[in-house]
Coordinates of C-alpha atoms and ligand atoms in Angstrom, one line a residue:
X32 CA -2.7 37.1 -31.5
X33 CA -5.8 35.8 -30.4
X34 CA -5.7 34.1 -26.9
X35 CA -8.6 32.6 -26.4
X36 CA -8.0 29.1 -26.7
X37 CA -5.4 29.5 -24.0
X38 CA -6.0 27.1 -21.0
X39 CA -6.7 29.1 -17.9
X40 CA -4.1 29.0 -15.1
X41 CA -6.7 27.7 -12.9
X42 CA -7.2 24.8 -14.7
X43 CA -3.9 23.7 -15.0
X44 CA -3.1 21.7 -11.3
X45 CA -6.2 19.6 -12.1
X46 CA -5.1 18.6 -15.8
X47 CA -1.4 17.8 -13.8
X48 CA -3.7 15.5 -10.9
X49 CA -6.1 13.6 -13.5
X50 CA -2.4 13.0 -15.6
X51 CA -1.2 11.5 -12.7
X52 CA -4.3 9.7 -11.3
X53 CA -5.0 8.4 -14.9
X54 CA -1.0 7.1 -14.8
X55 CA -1.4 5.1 -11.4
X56 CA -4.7 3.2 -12.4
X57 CA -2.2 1.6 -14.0
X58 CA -3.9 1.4 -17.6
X59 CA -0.9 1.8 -19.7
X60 CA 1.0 -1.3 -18.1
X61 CA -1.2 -3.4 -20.4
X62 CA 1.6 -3.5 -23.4
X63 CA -1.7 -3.9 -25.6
X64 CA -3.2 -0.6 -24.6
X65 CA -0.3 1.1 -25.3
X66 CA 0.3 -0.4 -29.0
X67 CA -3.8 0.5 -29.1
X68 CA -2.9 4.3 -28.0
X69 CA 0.0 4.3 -30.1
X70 CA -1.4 3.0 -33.1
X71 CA -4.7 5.6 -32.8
X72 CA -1.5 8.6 -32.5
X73 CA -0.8 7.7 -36.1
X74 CA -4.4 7.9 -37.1
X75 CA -4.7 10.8 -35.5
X76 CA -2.8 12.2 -38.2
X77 CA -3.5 10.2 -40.7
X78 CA -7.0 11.0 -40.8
X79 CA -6.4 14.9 -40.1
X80 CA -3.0 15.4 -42.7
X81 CA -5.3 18.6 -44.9
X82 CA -6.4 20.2 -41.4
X83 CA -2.7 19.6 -40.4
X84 CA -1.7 21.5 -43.6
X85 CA -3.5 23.9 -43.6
X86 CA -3.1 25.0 -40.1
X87 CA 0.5 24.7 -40.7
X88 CA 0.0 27.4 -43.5
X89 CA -1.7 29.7 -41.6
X90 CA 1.1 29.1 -39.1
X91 CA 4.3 29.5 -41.1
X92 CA 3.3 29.6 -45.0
X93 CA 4.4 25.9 -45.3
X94 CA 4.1 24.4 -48.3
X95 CA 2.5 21.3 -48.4
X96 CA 5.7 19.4 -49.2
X97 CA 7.5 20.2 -46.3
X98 CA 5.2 19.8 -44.0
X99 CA 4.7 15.8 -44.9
X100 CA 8.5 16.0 -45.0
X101 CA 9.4 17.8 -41.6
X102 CA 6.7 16.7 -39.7
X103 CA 4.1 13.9 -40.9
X104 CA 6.7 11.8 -42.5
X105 CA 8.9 11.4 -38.8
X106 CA 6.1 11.3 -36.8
X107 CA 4.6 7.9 -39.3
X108 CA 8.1 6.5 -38.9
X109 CA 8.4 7.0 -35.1
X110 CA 4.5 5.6 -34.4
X111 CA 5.7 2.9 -36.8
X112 CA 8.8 2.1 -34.7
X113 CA 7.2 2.2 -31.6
X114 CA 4.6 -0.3 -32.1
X115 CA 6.7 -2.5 -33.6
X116 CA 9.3 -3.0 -31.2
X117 CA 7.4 -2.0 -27.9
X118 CA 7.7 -5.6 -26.9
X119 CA 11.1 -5.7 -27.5
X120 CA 11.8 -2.3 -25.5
X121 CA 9.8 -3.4 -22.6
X122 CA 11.0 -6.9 -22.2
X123 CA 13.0 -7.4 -18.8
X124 CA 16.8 -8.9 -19.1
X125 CA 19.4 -11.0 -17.7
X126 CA 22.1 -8.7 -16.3
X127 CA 25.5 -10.0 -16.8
X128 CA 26.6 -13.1 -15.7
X129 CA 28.4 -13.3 -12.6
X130 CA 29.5 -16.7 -11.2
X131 CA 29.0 -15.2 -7.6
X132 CA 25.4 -13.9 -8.1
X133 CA 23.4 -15.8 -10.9
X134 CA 21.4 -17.9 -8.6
X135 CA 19.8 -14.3 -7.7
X136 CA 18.6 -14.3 -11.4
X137 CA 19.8 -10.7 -11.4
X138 CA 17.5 -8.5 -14.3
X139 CA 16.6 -5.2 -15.8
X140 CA 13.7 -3.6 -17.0
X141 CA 12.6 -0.5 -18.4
X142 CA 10.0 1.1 -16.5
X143 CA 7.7 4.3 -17.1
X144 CA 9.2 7.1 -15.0
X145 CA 5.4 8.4 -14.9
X146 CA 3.5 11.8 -16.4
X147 CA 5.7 13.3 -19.1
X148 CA 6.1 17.4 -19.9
X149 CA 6.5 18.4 -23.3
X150 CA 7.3 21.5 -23.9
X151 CA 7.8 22.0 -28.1
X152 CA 9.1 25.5 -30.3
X153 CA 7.3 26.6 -33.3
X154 CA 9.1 25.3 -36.2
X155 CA 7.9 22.1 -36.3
X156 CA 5.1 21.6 -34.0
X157 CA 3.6 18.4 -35.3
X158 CA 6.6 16.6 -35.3
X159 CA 8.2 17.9 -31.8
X160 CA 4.7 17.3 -29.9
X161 CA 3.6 13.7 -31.4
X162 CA 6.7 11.9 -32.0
X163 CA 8.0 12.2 -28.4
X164 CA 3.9 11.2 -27.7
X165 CA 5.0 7.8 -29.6
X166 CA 8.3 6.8 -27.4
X167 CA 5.9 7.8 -24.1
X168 CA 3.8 5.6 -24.4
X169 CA 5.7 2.9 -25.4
X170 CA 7.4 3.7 -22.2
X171 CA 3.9 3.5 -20.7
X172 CA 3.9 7.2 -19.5
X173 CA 1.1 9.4 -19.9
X174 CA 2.0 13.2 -21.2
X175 CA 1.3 16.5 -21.1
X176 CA 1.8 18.8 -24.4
X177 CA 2.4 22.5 -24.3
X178 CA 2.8 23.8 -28.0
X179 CA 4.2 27.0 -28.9
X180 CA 1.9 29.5 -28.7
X181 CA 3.2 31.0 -32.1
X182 CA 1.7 28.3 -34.2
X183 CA -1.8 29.1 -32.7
X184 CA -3.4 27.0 -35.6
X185 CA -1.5 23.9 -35.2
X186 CA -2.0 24.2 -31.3
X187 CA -5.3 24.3 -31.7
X188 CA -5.8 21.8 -33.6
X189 CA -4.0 19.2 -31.3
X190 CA -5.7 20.6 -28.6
X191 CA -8.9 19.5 -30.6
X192 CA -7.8 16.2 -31.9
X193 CA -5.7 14.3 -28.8
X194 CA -8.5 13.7 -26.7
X195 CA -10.6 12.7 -29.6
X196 CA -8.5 9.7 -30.6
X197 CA -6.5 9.1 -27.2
X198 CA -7.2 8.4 -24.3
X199 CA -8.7 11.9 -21.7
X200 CA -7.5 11.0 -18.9
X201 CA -4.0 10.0 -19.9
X202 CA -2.8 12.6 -22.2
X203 CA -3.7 16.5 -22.3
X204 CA -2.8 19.6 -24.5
X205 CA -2.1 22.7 -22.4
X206 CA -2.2 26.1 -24.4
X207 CA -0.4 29.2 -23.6
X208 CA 1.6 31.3 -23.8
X209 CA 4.9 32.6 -20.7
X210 CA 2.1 32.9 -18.0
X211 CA 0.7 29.7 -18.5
X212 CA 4.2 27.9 -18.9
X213 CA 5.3 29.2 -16.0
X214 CA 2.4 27.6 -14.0
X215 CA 3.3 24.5 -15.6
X216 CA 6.6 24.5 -14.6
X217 CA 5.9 25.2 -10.9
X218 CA 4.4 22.0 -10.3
X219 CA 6.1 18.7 -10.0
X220 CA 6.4 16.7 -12.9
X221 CA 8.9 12.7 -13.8
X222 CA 10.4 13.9 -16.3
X223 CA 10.5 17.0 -19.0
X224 CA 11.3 17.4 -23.0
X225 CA 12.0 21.3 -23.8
X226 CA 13.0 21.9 -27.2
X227 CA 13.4 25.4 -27.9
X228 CA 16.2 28.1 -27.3
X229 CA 18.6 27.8 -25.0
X230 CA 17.3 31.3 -22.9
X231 CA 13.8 29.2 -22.3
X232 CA 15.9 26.2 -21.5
X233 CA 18.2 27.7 -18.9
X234 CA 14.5 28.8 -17.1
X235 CA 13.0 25.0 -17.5
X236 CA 16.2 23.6 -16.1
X237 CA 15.9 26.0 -13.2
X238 CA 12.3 25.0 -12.7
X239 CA 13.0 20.9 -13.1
X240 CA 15.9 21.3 -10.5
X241 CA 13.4 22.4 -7.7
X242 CA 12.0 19.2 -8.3
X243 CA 14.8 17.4 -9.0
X244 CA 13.0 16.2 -12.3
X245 CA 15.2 14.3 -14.7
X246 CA 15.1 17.2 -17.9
X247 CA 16.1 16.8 -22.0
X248 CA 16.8 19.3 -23.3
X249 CA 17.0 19.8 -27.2
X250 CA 18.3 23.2 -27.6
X251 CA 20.1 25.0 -31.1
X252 CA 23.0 26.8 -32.0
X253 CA 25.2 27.5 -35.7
X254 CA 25.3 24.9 -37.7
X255 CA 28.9 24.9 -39.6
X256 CA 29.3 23.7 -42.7
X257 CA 32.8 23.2 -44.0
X258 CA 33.6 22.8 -47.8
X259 CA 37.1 21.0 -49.5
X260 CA 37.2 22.7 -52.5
X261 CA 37.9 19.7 -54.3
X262 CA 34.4 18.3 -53.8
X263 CA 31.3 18.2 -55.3
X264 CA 30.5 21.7 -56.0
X265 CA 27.2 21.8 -57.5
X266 CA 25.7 19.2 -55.0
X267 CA 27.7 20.8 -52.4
X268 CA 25.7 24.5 -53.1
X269 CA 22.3 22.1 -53.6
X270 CA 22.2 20.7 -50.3
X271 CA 23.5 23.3 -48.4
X272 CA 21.2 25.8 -50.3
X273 CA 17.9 23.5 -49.4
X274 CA 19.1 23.2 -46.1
X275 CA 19.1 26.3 -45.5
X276 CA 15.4 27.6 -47.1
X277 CA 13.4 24.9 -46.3
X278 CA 11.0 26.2 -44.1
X279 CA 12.5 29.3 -44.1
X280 CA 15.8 28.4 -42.3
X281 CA 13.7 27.2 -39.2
X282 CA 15.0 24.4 -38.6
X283 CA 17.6 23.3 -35.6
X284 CA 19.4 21.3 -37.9
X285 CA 19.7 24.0 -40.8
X286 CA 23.2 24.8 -41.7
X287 CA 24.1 28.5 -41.0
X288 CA 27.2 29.8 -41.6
X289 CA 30.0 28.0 -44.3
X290 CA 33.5 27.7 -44.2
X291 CA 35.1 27.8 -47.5
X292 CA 39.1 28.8 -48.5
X293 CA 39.0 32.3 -49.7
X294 CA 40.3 30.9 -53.2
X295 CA 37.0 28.5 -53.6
X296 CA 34.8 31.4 -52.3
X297 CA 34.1 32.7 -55.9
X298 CA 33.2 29.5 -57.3
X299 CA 31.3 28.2 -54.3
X300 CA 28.9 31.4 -54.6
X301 CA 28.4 31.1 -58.5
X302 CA 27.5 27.3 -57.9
X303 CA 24.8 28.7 -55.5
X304 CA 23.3 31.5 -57.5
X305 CA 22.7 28.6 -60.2
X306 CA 21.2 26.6 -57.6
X307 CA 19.1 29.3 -56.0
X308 CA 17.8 30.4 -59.6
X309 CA 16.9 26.5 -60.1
X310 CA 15.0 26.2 -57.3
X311 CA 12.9 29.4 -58.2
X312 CA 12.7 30.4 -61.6
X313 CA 10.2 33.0 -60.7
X314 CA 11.7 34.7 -57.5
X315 CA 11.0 32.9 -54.3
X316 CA 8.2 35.7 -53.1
X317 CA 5.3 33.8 -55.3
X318 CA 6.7 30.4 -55.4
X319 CA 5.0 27.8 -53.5
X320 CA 7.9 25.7 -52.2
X321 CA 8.9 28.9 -50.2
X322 CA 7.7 28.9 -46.7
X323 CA 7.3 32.1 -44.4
X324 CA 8.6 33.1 -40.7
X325 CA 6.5 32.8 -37.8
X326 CA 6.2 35.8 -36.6
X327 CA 6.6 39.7 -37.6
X328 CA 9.1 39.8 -34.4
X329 CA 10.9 37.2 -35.7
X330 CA 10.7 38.7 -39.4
X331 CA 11.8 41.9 -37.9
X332 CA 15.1 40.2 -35.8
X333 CA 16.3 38.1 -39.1
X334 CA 15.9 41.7 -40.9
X335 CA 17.7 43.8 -38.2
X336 CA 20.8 41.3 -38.6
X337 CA 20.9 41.5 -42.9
X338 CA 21.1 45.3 -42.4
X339 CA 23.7 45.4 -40.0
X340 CA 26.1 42.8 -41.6
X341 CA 29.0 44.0 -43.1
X342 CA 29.1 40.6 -45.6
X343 CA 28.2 41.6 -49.4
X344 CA 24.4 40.3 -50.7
X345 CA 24.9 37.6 -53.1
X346 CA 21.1 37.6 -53.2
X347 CA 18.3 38.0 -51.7
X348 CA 18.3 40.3 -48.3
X349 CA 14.9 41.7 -48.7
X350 CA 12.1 41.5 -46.9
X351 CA 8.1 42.2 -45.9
X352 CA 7.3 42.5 -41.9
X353 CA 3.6 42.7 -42.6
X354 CA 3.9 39.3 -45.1
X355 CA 6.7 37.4 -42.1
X356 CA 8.6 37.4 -45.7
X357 CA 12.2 37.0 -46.4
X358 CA 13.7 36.1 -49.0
X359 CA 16.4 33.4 -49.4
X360 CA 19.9 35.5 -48.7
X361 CA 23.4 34.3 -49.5
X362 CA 26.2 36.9 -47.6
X363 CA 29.6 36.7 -48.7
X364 CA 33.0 38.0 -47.1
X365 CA 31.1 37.7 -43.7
X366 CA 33.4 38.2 -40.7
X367 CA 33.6 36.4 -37.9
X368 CA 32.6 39.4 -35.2
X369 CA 29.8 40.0 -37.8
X370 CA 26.2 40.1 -35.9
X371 CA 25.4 37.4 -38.3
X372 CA 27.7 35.3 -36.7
X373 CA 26.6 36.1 -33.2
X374 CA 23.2 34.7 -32.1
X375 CA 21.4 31.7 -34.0
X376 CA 19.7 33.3 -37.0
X377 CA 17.1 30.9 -37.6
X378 CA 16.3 32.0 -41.1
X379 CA 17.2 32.3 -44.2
X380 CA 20.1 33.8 -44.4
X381 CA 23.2 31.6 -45.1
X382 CA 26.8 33.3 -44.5
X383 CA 29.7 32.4 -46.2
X384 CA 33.3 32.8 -44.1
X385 CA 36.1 32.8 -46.0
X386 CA 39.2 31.0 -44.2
X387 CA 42.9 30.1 -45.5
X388 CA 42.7 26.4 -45.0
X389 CA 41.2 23.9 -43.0
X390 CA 42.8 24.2 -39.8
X391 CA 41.3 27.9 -39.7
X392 CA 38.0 26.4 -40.1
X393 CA 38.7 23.6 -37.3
X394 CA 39.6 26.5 -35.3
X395 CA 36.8 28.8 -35.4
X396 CA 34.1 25.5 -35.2
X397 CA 36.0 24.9 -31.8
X398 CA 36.0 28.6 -30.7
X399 CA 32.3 28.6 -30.7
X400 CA 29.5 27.1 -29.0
X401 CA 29.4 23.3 -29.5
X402 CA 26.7 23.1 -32.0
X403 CA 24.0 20.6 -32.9
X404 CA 25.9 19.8 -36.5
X405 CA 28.9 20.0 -38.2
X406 CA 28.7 19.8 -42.2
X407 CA 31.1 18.6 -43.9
X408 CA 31.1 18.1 -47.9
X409 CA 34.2 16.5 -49.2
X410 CA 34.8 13.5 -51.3
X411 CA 38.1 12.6 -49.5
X412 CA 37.7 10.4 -46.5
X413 CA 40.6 12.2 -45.1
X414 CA 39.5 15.6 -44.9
X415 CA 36.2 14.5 -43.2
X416 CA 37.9 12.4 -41.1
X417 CA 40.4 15.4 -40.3
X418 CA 37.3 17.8 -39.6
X419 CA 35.1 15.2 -37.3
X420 CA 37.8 14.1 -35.4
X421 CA 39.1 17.3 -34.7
X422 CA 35.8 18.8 -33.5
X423 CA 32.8 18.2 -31.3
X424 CA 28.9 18.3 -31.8
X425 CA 25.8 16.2 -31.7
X426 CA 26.2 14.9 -35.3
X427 CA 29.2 15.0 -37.6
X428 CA 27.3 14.5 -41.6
X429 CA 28.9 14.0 -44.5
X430 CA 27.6 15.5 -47.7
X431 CA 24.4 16.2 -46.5
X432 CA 22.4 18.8 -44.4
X433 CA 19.6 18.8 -42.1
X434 CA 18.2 15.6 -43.2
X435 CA 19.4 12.6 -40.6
X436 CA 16.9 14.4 -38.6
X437 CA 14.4 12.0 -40.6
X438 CA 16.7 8.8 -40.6
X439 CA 15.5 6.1 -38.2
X440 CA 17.5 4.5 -35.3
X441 CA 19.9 7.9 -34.9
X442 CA 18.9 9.8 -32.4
X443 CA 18.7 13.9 -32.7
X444 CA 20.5 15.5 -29.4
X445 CA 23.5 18.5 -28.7
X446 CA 26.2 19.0 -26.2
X447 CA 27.0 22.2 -24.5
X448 CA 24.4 25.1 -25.6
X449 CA 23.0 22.6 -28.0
X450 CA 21.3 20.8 -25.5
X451 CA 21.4 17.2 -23.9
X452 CA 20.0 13.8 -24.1
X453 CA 18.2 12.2 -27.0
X454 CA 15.4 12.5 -29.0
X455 CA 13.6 9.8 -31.5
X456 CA 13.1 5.9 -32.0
X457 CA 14.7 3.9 -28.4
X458 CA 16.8 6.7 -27.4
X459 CA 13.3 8.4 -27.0
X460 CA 11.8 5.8 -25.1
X461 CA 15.0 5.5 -22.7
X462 CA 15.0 9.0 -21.8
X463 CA 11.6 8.8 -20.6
X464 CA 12.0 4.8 -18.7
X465 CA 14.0 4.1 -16.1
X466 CA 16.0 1.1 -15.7
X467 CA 14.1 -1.6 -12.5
X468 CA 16.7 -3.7 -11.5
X469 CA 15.3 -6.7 -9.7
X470 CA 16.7 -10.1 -8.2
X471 CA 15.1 -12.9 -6.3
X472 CA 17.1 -14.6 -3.6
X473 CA 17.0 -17.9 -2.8
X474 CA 17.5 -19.7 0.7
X475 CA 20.0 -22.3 -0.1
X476 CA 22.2 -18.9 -1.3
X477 CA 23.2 -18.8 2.6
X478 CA 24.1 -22.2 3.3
X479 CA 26.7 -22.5 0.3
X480 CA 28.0 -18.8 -0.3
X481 CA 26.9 -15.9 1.6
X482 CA 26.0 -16.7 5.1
X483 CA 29.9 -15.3 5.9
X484 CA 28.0 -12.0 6.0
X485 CA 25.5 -12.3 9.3
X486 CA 27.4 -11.5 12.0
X487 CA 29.2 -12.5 14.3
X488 CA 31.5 -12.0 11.5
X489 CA 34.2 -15.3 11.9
X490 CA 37.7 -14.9 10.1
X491 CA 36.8 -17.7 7.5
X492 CA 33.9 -15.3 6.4
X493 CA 36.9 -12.7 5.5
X494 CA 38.5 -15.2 3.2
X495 CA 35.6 -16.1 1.7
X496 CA 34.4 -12.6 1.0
X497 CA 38.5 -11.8 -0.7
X498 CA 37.4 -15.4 -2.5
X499 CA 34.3 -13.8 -4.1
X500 CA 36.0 -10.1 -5.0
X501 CA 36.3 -9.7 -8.4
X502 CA 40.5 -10.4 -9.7
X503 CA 42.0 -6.7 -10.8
X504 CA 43.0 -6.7 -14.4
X505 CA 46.5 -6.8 -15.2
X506 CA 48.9 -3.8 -13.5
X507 CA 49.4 -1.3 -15.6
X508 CA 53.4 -0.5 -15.9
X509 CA 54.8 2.8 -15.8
X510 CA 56.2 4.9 -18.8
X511 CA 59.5 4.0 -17.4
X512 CA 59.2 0.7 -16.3
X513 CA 58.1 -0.2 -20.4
X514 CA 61.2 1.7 -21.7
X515 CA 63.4 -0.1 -19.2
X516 CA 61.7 -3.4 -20.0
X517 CA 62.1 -2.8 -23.8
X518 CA 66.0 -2.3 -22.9
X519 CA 66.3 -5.1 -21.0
X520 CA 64.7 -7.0 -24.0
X521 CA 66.9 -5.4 -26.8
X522 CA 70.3 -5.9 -24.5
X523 CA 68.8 -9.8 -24.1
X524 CA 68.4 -10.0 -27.5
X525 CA 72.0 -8.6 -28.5
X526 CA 73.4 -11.0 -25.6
X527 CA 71.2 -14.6 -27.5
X528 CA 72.7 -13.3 -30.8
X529 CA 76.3 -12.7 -30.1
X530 CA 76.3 -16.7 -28.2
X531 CA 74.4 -18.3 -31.0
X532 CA 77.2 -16.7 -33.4
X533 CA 80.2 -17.6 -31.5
X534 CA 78.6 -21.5 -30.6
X535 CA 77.0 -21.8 -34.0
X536 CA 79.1 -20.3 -37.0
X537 CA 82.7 -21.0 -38.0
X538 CA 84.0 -17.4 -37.7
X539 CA 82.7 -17.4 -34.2
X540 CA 84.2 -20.3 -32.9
X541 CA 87.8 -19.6 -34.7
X542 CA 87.4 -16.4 -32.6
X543 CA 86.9 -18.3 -29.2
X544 CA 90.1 -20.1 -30.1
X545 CA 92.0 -17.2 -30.6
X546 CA 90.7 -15.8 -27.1
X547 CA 91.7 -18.9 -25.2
X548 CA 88.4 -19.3 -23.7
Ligands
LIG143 P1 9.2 29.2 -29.1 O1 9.2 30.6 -29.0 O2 8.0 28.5 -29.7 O3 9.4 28.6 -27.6 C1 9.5 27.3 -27.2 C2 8.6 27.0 -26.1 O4 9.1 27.7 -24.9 C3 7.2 27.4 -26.3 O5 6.3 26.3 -26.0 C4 7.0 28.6 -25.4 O6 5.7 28.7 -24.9 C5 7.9 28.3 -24.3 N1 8.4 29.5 -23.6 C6 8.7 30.7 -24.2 N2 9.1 31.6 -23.2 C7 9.0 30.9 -22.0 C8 9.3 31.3 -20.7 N3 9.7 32.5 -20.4 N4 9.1 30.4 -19.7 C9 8.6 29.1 -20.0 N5 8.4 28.7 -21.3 C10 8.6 29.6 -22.3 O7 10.4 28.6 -29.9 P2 12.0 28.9 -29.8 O8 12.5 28.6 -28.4 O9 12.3 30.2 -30.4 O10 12.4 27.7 -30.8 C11 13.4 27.9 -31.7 C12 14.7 27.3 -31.0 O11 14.5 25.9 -30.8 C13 15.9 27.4 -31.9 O12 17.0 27.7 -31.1 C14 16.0 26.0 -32.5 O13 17.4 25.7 -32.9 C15 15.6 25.2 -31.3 N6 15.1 23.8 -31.7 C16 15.9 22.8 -31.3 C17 15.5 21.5 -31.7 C18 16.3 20.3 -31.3 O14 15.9 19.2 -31.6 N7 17.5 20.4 -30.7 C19 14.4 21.3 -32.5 C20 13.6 22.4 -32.9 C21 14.0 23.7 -32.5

């Protein structure tokens, strides 16, 4: 791979100095520059979408369709968001009433937190690097990118184009590949986006903590995929199928292994050999909606795990290193100590795990790693419900894969090994703002409320401070103290219905007689 449009070490503290000189001129508190810089991000790829495409080809065989799916559709939508509701973001607000403190005119107000890292993988380069630009500068941060070195196409091509249409002092591409990276993270930045594996992550967390720089991290894992048997089979083996090949199973969100009851397993695997013959009538190796792997390590990994797996081939399973090729692979009967079930395959290889029922598929989802997604496809509200509530991850979707990574106002982000914080629309924006508070004090404050507090402190000043503490909610009562109230209550209840009888009915009051009372 040719290196030569790597930025040299040298250079890198003085791109990191005129980020943060350019960030305290203070240009980007003007909420009209930022909605200018924002709007020109969009153009940027507007104006560039054939170069975009075709570097992405060069880079991972994309067809054409997924890249303005994965990548130039998100990044429009995110732009789009960003300029429209930048005023709304920014604008400061009232904090919560309080009786004691209004006159302060307590608020909050998002603020930049300053010059922004972003570190981005290879599978989707356009979209990881410019939609995070977007919620940055609505933040009013300037940002350094560092694309993956193993999209040296698409890298270059950013590197070309972002000071073309934004602003050179603000925002800066950094090209490289571990060398350069690590000089990167040895200086001091306000905040860093890694999304990548979680082996790179572990390394930029280390780095951020000697700075004590406030990190998101959007990391992978296996993506689950349970199936009720009484669903929808044929869209069931559709969506799974395309979630799983499109771009060549590189996707964070891509579903990777699926649990099905052993009974279903046969007709779950018919349902996606009809699928997979629908989607390419003349093998996937020619077809142009089939994308290719990065890189002939990565080809090589994905190739080493099919030919160790002790699953059957439903189809596919083959490969070319030289081409980064392989093909779409179904495995059945795939074991859970199988190495296809160890690391994240991130390809296209989809294993099926037959279970007995769905508590054996609960179980194994919460044995593992907490992932970014758990699938579920089931018409029955019940058995989702069953599934999501009994299971954690950064998404739970319903009858669907991979695709709420494009649905605006949810945020993508994982727990555990998948990663943490949020990614996309506001929750973009808040990760990289920090909340101002501010309040303005008046004189007159001291003469009717909270002059108690200069010393010498007098004994009214302690009543008046208990005055202003806030009231405690109700006590709670104890487990036992409930279960003896509820006695008391039944044995009250007994007591008002045996008087009302006796006073109240003719039986009763015959029976009094009788008594002598
Ligand atoms: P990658 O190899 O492109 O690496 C990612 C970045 O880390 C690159 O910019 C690279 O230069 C840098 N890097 C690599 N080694 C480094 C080191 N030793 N020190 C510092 N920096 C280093 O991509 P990848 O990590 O293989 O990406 C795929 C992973 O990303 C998968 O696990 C996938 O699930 C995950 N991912 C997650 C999300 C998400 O939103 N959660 C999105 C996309 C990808």
């Amino acid at each position: 791979m040719s290196t030569s449009f790597y930025t040299p070490i040298e250079d890198i503290p003085q791109i990191h100095k005129r980020a943060h000189d350019a960030y305290r001129s203070g240009k980007l508190k003007s909420i009209a520059y930022r909605k200018e810089q924002i709007a020109q991000l969009g153009y940027l790829l507007k104006d560039n979408e054939q170069r975009f495409c075709d570097a992405l080809k060069l880079d991972l065989g994309r067809p054409v369709q997924d890249t303005i799916f994965f990548d130039f559709a998100a990044v429009y939508v995110e732009v789009k968001m960003a300029y429209d509701n930048i005023e709304k973001w920014t604008r400061s607000q009232r904090a919560e009433f309080s009786f004691n403190f209004f006159a302060m005119g307590p608020r909050l107000r998002s603020e930049p937190k300053g010059v922004i890292l972003g570190i981005a993988p290879f599978n989707v380069p356009v979209f990881m690097l410019l939609s995070p630009l977007a919620g940055a500068i609505a933040g009013g941060n300037a940002m350094v990118l560092k694309p993956s070195e193993q999209t040296p196409a698409t890298a270059q091509l950013l590197a070309e184009l972002i000071p073309k249409y934004l602003d050179r002092d603000l925002f800066h591409v950094i090209n490289g590949g571990v060398p350069e990276t690590t000089k990167v993270l040895e200086l001091k930045w306000d905040h860093i986006l890694y999304t990548g594996n979680g082996r790179v992550g572990r390394i930029v967390a280390r780095a951020a903590a000697e700075h004590l720089t406030p990190l998101t991290l959007e990391l992978g894992g296996k993506n689950p995929v349970v199936v009720d048997p009484k669903c929808d089979v044929q869209m069931a083996a559709r969506r799974i199928l395309w979630g799983r090949v499109s771009n060549a199973g590189q996707i964070c969100l891509s579903p990777e292994y699926v649990l099905v009851p052993e009974h279903f397993q046969d007709k779950f695997v018919e349902a996606l050999q009809e699928v997979y013959k629908s989607f390419y009538p003349d093998g996937p190796r020619n077809s142009d909606s089939y994308c290719r792997i990065v890189s002939e390590a990565h080809t090589k990994r994905i190739k080493n795990l099919i030919d160790q797996t002790k699953g059957t081939i439903v189809f596919g399973g083959d490969a070319d290193i030289a081409e980064r090729y392989i093909a779409p692979t179904v495995m059945r009967d795939v074991r859970l100590d199988d190495p296809l079930m160890g690391e994240e395959v991130f390809g296209p290889v989809l294993s099926i795990v037959p279970v007995k029922d769905v508590d054996e598929a609960i179980n194994i989802i919460n044995e593992r790693d907490h992932p970014l997604a758990v699938y579920v496809f089931s018409q029955d509200k019940a058995f989702l419900n069953k599934v999501f509530d009994n299971t954690e991850s950064g998404s739970a979707i319903a009858n669907e894969t991979v695709i709420s990574c494009g649905v605006p106002g949810i945020p993508m982000g994982g727990l555990g090994e998948s990663g943490y914080g949020y990614y996309t629309g506001k929750h973009m924006f808040d990760e990289f703002t920090h909340i101002r508070v501010s309040l303005n004090n008046p004189g007159w404050v001291d003469k009717i409320a909270f002059g108690f507090r200069f010393p010498p402190y007098k004994p009214e000043g302690e009543k008046q401070l208990r005055a202003l503490s806030s009231s405690l909610p109700p006590r709670p009562t104890s487990k036992q103290q409930a279960v003896n109230g509820k006695r008391w209550g039944l044995w009250l209840a007994v007591l008002l219905a045996g008087a009302s009888w006796t006073v109240l009915t003719e039986p009763g009051r015959a029976l009094v007689k009788q008594l002598k009372f």
